[in-house]
Coordinates of C-alpha atoms and ligand atoms in Angstrom, one line a residue:
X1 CA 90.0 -73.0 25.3
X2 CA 92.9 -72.6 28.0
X3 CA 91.8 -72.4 31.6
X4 CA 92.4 -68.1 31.5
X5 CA 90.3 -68.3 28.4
X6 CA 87.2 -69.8 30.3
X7 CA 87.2 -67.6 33.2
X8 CA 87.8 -64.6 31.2
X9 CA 84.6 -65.2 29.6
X10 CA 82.8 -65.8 32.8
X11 CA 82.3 -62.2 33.9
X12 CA 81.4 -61.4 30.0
X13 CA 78.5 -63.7 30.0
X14 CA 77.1 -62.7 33.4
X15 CA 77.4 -59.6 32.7
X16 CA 75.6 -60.0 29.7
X17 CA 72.9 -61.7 31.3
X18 CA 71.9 -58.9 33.9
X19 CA 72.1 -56.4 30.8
X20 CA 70.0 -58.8 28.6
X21 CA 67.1 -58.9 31.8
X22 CA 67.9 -55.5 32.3
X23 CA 66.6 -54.7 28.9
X24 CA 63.8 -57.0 29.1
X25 CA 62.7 -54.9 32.5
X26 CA 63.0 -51.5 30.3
X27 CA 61.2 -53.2 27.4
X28 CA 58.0 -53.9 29.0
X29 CA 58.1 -51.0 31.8
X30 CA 57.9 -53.8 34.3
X31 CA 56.8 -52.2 38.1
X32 CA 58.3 -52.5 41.4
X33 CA 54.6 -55.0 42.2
X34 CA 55.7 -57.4 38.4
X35 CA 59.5 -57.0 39.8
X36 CA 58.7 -58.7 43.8
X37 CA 55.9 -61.1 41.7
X38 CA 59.2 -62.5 39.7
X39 CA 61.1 -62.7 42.5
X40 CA 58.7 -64.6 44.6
X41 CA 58.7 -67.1 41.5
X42 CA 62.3 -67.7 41.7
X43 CA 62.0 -68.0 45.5
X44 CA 59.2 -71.0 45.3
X45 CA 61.2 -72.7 42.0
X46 CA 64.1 -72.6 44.8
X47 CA 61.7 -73.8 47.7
X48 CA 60.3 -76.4 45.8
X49 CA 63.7 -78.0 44.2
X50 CA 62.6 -77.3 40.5
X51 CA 65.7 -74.5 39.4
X52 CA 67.3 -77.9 37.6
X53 CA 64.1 -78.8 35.9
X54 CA 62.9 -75.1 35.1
X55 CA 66.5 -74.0 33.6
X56 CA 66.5 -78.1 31.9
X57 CA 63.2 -77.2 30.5
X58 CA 63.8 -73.9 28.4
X59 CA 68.0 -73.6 28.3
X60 CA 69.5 -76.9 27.9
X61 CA 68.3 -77.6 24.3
X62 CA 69.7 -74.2 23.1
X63 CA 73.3 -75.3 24.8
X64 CA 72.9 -78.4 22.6
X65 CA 72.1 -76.1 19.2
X66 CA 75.4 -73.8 20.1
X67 CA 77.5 -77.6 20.2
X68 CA 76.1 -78.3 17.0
X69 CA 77.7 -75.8 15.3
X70 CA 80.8 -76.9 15.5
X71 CA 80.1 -81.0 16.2
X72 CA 80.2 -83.2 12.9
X73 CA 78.8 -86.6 14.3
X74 CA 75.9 -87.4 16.3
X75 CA 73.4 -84.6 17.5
X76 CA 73.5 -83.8 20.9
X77 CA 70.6 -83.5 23.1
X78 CA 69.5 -82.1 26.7
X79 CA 70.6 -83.9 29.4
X80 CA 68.5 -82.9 32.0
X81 CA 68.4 -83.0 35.5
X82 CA 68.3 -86.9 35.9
X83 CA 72.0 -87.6 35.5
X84 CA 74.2 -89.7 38.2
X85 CA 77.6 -89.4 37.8
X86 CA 77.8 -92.8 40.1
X87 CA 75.6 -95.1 38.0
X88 CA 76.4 -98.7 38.7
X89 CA 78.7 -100.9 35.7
X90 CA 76.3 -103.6 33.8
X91 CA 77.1 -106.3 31.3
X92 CA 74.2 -107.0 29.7
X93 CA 71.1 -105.7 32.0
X94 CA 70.1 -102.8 33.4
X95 CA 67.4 -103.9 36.1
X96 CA 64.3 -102.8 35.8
X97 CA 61.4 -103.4 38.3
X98 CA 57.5 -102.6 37.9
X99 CA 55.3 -102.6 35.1
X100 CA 57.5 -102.7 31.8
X101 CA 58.7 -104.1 28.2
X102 CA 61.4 -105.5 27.8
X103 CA 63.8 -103.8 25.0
X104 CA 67.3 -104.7 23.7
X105 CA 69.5 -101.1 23.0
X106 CA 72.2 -102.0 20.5
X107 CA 74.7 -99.6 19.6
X108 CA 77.3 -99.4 16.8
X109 CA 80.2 -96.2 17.8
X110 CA 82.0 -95.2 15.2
X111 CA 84.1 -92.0 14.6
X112 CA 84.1 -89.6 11.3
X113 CA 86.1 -91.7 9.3
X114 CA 83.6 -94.6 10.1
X115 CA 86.0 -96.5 12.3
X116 CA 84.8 -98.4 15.4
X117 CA 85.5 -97.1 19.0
X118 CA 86.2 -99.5 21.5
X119 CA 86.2 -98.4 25.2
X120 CA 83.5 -96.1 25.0
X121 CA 82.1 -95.7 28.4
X122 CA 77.9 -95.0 27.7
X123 CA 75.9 -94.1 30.5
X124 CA 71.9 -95.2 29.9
X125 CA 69.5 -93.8 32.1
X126 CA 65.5 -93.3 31.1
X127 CA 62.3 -93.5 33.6
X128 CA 60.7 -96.2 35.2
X129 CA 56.3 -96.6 33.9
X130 CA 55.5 -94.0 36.7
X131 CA 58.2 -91.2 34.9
X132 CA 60.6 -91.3 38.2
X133 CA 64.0 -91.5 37.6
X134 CA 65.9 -93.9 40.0
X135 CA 68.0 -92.6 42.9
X136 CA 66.2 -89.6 43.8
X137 CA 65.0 -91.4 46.9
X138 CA 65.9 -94.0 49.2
X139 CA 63.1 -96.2 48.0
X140 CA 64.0 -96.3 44.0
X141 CA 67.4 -96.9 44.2
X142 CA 70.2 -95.7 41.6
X143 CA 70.5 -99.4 40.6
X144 CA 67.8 -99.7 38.8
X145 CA 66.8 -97.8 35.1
X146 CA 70.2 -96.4 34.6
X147 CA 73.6 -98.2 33.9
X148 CA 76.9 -98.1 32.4
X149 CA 78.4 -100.0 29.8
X150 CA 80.7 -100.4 27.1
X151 CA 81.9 -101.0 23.6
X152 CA 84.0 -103.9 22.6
X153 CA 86.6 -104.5 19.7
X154 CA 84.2 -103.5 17.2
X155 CA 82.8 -100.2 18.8
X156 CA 79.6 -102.3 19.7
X157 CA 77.3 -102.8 23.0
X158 CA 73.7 -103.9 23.8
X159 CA 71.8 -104.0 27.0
X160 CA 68.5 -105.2 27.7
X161 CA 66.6 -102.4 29.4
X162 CA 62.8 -101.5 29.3
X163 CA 60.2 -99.1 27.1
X164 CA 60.3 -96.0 29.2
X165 CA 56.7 -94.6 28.7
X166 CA 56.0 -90.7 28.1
X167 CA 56.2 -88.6 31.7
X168 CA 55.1 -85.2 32.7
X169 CA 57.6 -83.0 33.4
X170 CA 56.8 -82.2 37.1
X171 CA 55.1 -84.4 39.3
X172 CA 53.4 -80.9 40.5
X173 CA 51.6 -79.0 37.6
X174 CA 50.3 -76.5 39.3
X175 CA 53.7 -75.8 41.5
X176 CA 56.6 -72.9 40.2
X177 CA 57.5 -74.6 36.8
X178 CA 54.1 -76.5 35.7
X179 CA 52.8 -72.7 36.2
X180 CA 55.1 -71.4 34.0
X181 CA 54.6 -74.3 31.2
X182 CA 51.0 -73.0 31.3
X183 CA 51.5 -69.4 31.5
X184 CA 53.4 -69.9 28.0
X185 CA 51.0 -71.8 26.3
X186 CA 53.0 -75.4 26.7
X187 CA 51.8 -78.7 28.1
X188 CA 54.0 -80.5 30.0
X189 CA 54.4 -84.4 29.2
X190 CA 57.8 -85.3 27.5
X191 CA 57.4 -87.8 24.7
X192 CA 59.1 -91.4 25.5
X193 CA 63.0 -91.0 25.2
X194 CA 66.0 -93.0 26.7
X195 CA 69.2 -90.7 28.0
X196 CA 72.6 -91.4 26.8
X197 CA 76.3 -90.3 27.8
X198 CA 79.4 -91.1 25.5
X199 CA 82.7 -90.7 27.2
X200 CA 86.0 -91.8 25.4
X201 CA 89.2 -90.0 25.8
X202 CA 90.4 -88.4 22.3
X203 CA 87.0 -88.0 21.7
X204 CA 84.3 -84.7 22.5
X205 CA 81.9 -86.3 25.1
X206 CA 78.4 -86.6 23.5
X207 CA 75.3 -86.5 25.5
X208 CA 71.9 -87.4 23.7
X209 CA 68.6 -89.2 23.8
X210 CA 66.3 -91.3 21.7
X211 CA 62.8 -91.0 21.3
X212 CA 60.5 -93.5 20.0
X213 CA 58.5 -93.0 16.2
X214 CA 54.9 -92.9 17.0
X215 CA 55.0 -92.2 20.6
X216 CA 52.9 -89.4 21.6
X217 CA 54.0 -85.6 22.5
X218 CA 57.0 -85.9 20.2
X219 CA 55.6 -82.3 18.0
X220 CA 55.2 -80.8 21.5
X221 CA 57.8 -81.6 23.5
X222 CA 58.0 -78.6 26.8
X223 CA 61.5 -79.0 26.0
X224 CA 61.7 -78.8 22.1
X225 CA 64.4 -81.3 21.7
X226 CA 62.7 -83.9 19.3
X227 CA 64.7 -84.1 16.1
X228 CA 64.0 -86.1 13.3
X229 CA 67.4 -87.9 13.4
X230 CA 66.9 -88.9 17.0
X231 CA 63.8 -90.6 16.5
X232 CA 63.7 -94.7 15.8
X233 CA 61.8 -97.1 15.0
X234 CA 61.9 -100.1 16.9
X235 CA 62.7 -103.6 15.5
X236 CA 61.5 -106.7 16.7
X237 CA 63.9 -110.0 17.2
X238 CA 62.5 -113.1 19.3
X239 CA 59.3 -111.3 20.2
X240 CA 61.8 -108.9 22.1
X241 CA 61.6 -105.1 21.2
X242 CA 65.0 -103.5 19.6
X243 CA 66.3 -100.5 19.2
X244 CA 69.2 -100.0 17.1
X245 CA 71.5 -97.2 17.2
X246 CA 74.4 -95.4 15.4
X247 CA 76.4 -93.3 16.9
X248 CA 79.5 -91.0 15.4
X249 CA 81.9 -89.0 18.0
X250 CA 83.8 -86.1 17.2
X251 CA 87.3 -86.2 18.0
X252 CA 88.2 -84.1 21.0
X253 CA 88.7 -80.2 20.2
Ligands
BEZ1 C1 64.5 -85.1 30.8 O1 64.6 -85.4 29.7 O2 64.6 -86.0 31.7 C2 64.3 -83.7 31.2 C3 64.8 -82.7 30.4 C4 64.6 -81.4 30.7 C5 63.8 -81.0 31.8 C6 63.3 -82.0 32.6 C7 63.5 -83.4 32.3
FE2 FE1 64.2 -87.7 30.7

């Protein structure tokens, strides 16, 4: 898409947007009091730092299904609000600290015709056994629990990291989001799952995650992005934990 494509679509989409809540409004005969009661919501979500996590929680997945129509390799997955650009460069650790198990991520990247990529830049990021993400405060710092690495000759890296342990969604479940989880019916823990970000020029950048086989909340994830191909078992070399990965990359479109 050229750069006067994008922005073309731009006014198209918001404008769809207010037409699409605009019809939700007329649907339900909402009132002026249900109108300033949404509003108010919005205001606290804003207050209280959640808009990331509330539009994370019920719009990122369906981005993902949209780039799966046209992707051929691996699935793609929500990102989240947890991403640093900035993560610091590891060989062969991401530091961990606190209480957790060691496990060894191995990944083979390979693109459609089964060929391995070398040079792929993967950033690794997953929460610590409280379900905090590093370097949202000047006490957990962005060097620990997320990392970037890369593939060698044969498309290959592995990291030791840790066993990130399921995490509820917001620290606050009664605040603007947790509210809302519960207003629909949801509960708000997200099964265990590591976050990953391949970048490789020549190739479409793929963001994903893992989750674990077994692991609790993984058929009621708040943010319905468990898939059956994204869940693994993990292995078990030298008493260590393992988790073995395969990932294909489309070429760039
Ligand atoms: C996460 O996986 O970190 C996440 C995804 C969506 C909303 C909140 C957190
Ligand atoms: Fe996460």
């Amino acid at each position: 898409m050229t750069d006067q494509e994008k922005s073309q679509r731009t006014p198209l989409i918001v404008g769809d947007i207010i037409d699409a809540i605009r019809g939700v409004l007329r649907k339900h005969d909402v009132t002026f009091e249900e109108y300033r009661a949404g509003f108010m919501h919005l205001m606290q979500l804003a207050d209280a730092h959640e808009v990331p996590l509330l539009l994370d929680c019920y719009l990122n997945q369906t981005i993902c299904d949209i780039e799966m129509k046209t992707r051929q390799g691996s699935r793609s997955n929500v990102e989240g609000p947890y991403f640093l650009e900035d993560a610091p460069m590891v060989t062969d650790t991401i530091k961990v600290r606190g209480d957790t198990k060691p496990l060894l991520i191995r990944c083979r990247v390979k693109d459609l015709q089964g060929q391995p990529i070398p040079d792929v830049i993967t950033d690794i990021w997953f929460a610590d056994s409280n379900g905090d993400y590093s370097g949202y405060s000047e006490d957990f710092p962005k060097e620990y629990f997320r990392g970037k690495t890369t593939t060698d000759s044969d498309g290959l890296y592995a990291v030791m990291g840790s066993i990130p342990k399921e995490y509820p969604m917001t620290s606050n479940e009664h605040g603007p989001t947790g509210t809302i989880i519960e207003l629909l019916g949801g509960q708000g823990m997200r099964p265990q799952h590591i976050h990953f970000k391949y970048l490789k020029e020549g190739y479409a950048p793929l963001t994903t995650q893992t989750y674990f086989s077994g692991g609790a909340y993984l058929k009621e994830d708040p943010v319905g992005a468990v898939f059956d191909d994204l869940i693994h078992e993990l292995k078990e070399e030298d008493g260590v934990a393992v988790l073995d990965l395969n990932i294909v990359l489309d070429p760039a479109a």
